[in-house]
Tab-separated table of C-alpha atoms and ligand atoms in Angstrom:
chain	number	residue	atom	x	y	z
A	181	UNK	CA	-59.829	-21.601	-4.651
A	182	UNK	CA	-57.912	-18.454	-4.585
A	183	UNK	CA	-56.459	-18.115	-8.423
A	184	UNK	CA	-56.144	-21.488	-9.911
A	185	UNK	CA	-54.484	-22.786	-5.681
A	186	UNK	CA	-56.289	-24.725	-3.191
A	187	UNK	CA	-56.406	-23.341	-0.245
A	188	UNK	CA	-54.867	-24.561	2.810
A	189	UNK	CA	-55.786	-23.642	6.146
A	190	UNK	CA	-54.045	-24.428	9.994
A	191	UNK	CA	-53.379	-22.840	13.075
A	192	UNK	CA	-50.879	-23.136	15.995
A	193	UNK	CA	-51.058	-22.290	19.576
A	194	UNK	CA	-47.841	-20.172	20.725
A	195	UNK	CA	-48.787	-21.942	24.232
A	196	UNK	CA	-45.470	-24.341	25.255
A	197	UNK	CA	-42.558	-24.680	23.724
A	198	UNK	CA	-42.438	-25.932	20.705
A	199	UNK	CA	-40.683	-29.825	20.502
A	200	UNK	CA	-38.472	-31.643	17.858
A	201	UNK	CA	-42.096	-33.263	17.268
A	202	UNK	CA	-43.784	-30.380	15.795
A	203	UNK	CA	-41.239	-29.839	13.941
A	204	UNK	CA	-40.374	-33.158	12.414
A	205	UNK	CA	-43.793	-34.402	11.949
A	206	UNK	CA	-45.321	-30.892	10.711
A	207	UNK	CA	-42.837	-27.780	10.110
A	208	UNK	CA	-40.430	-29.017	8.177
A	209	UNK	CA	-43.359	-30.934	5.500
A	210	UNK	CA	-45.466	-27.713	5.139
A	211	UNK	CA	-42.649	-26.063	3.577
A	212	UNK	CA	-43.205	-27.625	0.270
A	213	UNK	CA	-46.699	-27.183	0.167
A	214	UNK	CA	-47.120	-23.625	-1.107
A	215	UNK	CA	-46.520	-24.359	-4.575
A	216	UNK	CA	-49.684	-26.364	-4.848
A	217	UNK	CA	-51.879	-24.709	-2.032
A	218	UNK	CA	-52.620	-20.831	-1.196
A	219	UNK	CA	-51.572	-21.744	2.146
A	220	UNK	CA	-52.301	-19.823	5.339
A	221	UNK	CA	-50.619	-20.679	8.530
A	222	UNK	CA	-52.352	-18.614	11.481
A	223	UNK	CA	-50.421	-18.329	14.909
A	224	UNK	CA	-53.752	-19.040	17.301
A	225	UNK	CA	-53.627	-16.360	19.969
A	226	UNK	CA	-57.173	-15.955	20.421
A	227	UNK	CA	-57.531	-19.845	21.136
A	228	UNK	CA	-54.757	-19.751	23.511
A	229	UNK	CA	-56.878	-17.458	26.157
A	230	UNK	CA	-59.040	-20.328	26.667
A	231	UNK	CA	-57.097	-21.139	29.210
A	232	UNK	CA	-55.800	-18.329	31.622
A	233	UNK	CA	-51.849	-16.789	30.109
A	234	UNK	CA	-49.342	-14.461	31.435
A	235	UNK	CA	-49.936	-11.437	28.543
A	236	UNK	CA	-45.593	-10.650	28.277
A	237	UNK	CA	-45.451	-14.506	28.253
A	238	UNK	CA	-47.908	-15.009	25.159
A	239	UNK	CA	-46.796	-11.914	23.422
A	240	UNK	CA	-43.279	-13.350	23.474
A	241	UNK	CA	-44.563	-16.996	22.739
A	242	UNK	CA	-46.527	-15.837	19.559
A	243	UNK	CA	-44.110	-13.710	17.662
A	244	UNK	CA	-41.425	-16.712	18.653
A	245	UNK	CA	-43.765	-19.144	16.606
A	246	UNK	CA	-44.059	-16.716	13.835
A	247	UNK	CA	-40.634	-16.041	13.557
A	248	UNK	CA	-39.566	-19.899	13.597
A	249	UNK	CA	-42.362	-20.586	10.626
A	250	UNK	CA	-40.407	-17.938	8.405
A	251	UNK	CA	-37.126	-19.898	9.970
A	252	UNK	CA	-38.240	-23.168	9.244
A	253	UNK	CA	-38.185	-22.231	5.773
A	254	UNK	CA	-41.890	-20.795	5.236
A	255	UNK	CA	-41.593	-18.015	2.758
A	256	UNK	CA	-44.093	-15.030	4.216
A	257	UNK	CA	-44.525	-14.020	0.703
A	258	UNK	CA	-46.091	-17.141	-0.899
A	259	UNK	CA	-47.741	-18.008	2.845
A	260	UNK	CA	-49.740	-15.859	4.701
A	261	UNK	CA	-48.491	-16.321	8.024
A	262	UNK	CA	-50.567	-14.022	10.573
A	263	UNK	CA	-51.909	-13.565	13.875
A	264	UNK	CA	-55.467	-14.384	14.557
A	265	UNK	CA	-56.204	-11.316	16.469
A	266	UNK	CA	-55.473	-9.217	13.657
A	267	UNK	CA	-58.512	-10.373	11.702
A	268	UNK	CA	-61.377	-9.681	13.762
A	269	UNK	CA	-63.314	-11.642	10.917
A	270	UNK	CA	-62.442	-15.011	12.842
A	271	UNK	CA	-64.025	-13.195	16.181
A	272	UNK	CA	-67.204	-12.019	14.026
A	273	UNK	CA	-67.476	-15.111	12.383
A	274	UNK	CA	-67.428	-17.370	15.082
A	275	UNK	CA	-70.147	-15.623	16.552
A	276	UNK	CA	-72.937	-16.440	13.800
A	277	UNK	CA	-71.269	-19.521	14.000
A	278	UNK	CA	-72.221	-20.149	17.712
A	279	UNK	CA	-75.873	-19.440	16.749
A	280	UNK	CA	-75.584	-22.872	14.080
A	281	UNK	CA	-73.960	-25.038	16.665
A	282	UNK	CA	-76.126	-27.190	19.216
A	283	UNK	CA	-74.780	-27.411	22.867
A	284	UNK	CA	-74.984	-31.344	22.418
A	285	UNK	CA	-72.522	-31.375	19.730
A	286	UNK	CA	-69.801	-29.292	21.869
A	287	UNK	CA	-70.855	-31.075	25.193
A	288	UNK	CA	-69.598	-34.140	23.153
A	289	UNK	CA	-65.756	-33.000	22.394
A	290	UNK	CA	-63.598	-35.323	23.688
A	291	UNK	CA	-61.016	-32.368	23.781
A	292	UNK	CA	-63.168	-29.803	25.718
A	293	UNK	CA	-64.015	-32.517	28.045
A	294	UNK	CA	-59.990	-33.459	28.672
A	295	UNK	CA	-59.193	-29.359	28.949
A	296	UNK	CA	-62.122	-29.110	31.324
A	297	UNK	CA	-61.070	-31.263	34.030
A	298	UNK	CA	-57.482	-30.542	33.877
A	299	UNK	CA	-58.694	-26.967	34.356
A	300	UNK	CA	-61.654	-27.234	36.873
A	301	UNK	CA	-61.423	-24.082	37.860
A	302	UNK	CA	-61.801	-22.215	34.976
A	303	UNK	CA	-64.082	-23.416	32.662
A	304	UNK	CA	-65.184	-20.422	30.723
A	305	UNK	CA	-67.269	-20.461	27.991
A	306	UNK	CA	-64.578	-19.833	25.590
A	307	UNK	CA	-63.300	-23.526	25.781
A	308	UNK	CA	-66.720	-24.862	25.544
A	309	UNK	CA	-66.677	-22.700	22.082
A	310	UNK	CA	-63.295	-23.366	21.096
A	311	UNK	CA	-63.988	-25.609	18.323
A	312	UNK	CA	-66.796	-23.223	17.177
A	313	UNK	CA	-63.590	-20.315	16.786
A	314	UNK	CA	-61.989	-23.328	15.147
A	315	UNK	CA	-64.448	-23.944	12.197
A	316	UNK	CA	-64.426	-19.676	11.912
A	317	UNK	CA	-60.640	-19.663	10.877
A	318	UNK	CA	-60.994	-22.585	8.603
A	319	UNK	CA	-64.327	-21.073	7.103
A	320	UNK	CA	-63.290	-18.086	6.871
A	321	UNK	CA	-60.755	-18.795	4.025
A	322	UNK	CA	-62.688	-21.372	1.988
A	323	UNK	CA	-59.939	-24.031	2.775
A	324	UNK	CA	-60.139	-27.001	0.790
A	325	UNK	CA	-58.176	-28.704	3.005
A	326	UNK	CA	-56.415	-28.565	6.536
A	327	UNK	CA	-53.671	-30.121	7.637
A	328	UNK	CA	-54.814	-31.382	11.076
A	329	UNK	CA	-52.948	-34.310	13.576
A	330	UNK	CA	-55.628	-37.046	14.686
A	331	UNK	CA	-56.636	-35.422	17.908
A	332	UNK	CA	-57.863	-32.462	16.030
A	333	UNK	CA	-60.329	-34.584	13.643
A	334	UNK	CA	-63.217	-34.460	15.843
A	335	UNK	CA	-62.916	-30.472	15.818
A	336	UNK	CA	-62.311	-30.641	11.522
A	337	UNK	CA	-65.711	-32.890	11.313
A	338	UNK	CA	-67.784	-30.335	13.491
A	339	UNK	CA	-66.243	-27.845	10.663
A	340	UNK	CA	-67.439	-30.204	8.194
A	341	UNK	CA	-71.533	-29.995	9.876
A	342	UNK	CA	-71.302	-26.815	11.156
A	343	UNK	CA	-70.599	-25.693	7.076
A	344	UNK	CA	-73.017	-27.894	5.787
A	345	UNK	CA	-75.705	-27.179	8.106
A	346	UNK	CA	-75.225	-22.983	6.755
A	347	UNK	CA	-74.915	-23.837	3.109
A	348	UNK	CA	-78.305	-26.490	3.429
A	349	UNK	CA	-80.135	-22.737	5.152
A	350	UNK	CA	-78.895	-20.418	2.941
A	351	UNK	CA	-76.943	-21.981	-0.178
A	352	UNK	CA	-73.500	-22.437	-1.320
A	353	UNK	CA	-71.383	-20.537	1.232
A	354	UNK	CA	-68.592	-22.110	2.545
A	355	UNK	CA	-66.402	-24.820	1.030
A	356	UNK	CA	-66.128	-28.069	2.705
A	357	UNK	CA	-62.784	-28.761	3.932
A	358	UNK	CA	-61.251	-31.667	4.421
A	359	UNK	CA	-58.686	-32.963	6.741
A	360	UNK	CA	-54.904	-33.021	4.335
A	361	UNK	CA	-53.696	-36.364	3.889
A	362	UNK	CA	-50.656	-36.269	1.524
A	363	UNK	CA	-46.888	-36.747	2.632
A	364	UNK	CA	-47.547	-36.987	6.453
A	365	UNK	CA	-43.950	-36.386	8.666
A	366	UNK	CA	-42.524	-38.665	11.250
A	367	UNK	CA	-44.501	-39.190	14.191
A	368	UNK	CA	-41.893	-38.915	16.729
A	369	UNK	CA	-42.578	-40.197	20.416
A	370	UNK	CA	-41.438	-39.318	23.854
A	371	UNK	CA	-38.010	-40.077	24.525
A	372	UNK	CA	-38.801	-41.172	28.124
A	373	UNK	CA	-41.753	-43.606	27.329
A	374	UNK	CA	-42.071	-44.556	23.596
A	375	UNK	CA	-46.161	-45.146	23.751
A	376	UNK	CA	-46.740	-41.411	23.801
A	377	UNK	CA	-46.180	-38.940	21.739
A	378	UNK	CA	-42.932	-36.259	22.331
A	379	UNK	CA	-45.394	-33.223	23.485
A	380	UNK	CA	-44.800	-29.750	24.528
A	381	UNK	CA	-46.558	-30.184	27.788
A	382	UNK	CA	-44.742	-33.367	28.659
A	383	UNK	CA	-44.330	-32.969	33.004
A	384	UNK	CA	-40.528	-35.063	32.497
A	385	UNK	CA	-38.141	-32.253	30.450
A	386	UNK	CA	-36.263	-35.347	29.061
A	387	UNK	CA	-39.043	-36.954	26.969
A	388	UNK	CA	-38.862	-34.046	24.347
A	389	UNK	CA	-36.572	-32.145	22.653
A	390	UNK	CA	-37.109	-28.520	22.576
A	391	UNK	CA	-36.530	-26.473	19.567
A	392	UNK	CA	-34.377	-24.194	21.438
A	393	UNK	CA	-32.312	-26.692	23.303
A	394	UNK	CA	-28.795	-25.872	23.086
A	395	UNK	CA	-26.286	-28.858	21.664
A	396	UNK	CA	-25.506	-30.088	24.572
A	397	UNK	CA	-28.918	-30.612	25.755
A	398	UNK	CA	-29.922	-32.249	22.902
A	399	UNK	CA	-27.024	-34.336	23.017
A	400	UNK	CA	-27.924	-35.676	26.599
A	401	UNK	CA	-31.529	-36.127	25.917
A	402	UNK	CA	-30.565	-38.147	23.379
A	403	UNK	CA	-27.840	-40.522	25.359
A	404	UNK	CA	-30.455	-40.708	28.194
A	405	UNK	CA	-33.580	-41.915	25.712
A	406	UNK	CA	-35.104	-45.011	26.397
A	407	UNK	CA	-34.585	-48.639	24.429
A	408	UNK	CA	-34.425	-52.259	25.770
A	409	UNK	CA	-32.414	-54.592	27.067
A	410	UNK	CA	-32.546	-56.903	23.632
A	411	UNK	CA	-29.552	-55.338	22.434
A	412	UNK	CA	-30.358	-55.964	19.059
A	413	UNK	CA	-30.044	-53.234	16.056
A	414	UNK	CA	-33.339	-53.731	14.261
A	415	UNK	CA	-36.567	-51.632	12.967
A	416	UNK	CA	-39.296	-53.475	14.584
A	417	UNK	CA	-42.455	-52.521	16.665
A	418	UNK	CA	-41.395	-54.589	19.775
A	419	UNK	CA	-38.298	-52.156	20.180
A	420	UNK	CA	-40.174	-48.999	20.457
A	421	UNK	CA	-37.760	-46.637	21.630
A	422	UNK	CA	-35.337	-47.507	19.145
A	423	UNK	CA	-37.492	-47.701	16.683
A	424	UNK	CA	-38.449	-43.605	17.544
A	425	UNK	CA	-34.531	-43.121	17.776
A	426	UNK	CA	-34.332	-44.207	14.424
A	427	UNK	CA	-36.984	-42.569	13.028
A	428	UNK	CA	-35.945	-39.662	14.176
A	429	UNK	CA	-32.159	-40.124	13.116
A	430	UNK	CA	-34.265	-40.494	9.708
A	431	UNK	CA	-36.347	-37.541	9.136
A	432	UNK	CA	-32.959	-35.699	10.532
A	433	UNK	CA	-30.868	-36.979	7.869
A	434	UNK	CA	-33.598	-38.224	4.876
A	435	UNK	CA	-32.639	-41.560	5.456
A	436	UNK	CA	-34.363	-44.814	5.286
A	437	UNK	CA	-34.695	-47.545	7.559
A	438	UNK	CA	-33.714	-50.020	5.978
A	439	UNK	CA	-30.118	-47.981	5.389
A	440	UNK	CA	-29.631	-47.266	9.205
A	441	UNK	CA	-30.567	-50.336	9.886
A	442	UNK	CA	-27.933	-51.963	7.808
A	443	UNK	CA	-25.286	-48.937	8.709
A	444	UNK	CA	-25.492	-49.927	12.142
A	445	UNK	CA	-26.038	-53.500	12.859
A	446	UNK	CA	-22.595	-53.877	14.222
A	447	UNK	CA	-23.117	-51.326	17.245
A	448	UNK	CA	-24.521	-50.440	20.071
A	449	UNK	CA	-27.254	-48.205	21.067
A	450	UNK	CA	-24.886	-45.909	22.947
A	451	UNK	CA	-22.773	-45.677	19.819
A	452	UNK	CA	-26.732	-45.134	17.735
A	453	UNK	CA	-27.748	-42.413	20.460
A	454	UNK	CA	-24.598	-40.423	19.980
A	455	UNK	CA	-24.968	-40.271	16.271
A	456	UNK	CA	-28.692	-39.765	16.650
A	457	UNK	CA	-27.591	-36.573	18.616
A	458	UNK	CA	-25.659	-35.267	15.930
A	459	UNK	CA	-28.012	-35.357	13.795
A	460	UNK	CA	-30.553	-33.585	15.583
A	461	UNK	CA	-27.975	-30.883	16.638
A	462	UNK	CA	-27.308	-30.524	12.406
A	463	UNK	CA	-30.918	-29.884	12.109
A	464	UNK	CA	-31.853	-27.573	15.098
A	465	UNK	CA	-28.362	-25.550	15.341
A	466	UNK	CA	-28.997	-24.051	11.968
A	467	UNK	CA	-32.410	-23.583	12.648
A	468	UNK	CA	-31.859	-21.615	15.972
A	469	UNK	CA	-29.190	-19.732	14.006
A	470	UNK	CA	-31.737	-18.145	11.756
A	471	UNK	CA	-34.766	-17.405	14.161
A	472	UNK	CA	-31.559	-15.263	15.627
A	473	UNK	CA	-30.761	-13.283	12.662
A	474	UNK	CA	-34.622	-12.868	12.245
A	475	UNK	CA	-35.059	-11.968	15.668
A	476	UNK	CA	-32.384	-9.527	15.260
A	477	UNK	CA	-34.533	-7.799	12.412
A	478	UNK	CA	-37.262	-6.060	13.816
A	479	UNK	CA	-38.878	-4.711	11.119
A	480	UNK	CA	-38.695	-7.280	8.766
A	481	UNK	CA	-40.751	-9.473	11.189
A	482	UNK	CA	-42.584	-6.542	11.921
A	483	UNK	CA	-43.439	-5.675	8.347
A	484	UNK	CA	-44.573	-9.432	7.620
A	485	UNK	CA	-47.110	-9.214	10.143
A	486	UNK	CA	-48.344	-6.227	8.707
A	487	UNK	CA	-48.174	-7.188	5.135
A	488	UNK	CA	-49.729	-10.880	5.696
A	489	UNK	CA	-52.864	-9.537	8.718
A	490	UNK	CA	-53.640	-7.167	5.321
A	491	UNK	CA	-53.702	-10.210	2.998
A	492	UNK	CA	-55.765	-12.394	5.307
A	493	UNK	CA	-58.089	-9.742	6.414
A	494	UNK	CA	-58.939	-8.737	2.779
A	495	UNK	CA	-60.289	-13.028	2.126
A	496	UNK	CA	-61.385	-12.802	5.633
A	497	UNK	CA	-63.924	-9.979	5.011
A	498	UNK	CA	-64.982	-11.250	1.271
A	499	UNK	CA	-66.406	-14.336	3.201
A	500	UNK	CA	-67.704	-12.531	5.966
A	501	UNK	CA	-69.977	-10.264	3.834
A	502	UNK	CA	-71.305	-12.738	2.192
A	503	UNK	CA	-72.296	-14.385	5.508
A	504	UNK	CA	-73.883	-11.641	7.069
A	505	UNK	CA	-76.148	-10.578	4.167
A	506	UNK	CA	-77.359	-14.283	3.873
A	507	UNK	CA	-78.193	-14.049	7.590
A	508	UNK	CA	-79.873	-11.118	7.169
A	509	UNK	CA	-77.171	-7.967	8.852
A	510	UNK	CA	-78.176	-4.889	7.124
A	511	UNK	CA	-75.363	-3.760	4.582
A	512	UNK	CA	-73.017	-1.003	5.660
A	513	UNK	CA	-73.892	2.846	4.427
A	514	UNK	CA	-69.799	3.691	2.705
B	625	LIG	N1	-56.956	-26.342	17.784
B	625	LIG	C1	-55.727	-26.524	17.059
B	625	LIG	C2	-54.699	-27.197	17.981
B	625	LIG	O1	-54.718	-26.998	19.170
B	625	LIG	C3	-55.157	-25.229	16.571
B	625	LIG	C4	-56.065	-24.610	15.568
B	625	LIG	C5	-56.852	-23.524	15.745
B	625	LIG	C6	-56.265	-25.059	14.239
B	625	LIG	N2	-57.541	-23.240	14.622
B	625	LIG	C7	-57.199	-24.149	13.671
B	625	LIG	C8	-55.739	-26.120	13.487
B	625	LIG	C9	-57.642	-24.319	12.380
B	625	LIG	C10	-56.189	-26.271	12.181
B	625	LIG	C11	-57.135	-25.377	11.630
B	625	LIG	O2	-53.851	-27.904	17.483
């Protein structure tokens, strides 16, 4: 708790380009939750050099992603929106957190495994501990909860041991966090093949709309998306592509269903795709508009990342020296 506030922990990785997906089915809900959770939202640079970056690229990636949180609406006041490599708590923690964490329970992460053999050639130890830095940021807080998308719940539950196993050596520590379930966004799926999720690191450009794709773009990503030959305008799981295009066309315009549904019986999916086009474009144009007027003020951004790295470092270090008195660090001579 941090005054009478939950706390609310998550992290993004600055690595791709962020998709129409991210923003839809995360962004756009975590705006409304700092008036019932402390909330911090940590751009994950340090997590990102698990696999092997360009430095211009991921300096350029990260202050993007920070930037479009304050676009998307996040006030940098109420959430502390920082990088990870400006708290060196998260690097310090981790460590004694390596020393509570068994190999077997890291050899057994289904994503470490799936990184590991896409990148055969560099597995460093880093992503074998990734999930290990992972527990750090959400200890490191005392979140009560963290907003997390399924393939991250393996990683939240090794939080979960990883705190219990401290607090059952040396007492109440760390909160237990749990994974947020409240209003949960769209799930939005590939354009290209409705089974899978619309990802940043999707090999066919067309399956996913970018954040920064200009109008036109979006407009032709949207004609192009796939449906079925059933031509019939209805909601329904066996029309899967659709069924994305409409959610989508939903979460765009805070429509139901049932409404679109019944708007647009009478025509055809070109006519649907064309208006689901527009409506993307009236949600991303005005976004891109103000990530440029932020971009264009240096040291506003400048002075958020200042401001915020101070306001997680100070609940960063009031964990961290209580951990490394109970594990027995000799206290600093001020
Ligand atoms: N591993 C997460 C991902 O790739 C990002 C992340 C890092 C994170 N630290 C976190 C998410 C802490 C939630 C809480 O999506």
């Amino acid at each position: 708790m941090i005054g009478d506030k939950k706390v609310l922990f998550s992290g993004m990785q600055a690595t791709g380009n962020l998709t129409l997906g991210n923003y839809l089915g995360a962004l756009k809900n975590w705006v409304s939750l700092s008036d019932e959770y402390e909330c911090f939202y940590s751009v994950v640079d340090m997590h990102s050099i698990t696999i092997r970056q360009d430095p211009a690229i991921l300096r350029k990636r990260a202050r993007a992603l920070l930037t479009l949180y304050i676009a998307a609406g996040l006030d940098p006041e109420k959430n502390c929106i920082y990088y990870q490599s400006h708290v060196s708590g998260h690097a310090e923690l981790a460590w004694i957190l390596n020393c509570f964490t068994y190999m077997g329970e890291l050899n057994r992460m289904t994503q470490f495994k799936d990184k590991a053999a896409k990148h055969a050639d560099n597995i460093n130890a880093g992503l074998f501990t990734y999930p290990v830095l992972m527990a750090a940021d959400i200890l490191l807080y005392q979140a009560d909860v963290v907003p997390v998308g399924i393939d991250q719940m393996q990683h939240l539950e090794l939080t979960r041991d990883l705190a219990q196993r401290f607090n059952g050596i040396y007492g109440d520590v760390f909160t237990i966090p749990e994974a947020y379930i409240g209003k949960v966004g769209a799930k939005i799926m590939s354009l290209q093949d409705p089974s899978k999720k619309m990802s940043k690191s999707d090999e066919n450009p067309n399956g996913s709309i970018y954040l920064m794709d200009d109008p036109d773009t979006i407009r032709r990503k949207c004609k192009r998306a796939v449906t079925d030959s059933l031509g019939e305008f209805r909601y329904s799981d066996e029309q899967p592509g659709l069924h994305n295009l409409i959610d989508i066309f939903c979460a765009c315009t805070n429509r139901t269903p049932k409404d679109v549904v019944s708007e647009f019986s009478g025509s055809g999916y070109g006519q649907f795709k064309e208006a689901v086009g527009e409506a993307v474009v009236s949600v991303l144009d005005p976004l891109q508009k103000r990530v440029a007027e932020l971009e264009k003020d240096k040291s506003y951004i400048d002075s958020v990342i200042k401001n915020n790295a101070e306001k997680a470092n100070y609940y960063a270090q009031k964990t961290l020296r209580k951990v490394q008195k109970k594990v027995g660090f000799p206290e600093k001579i001020r």
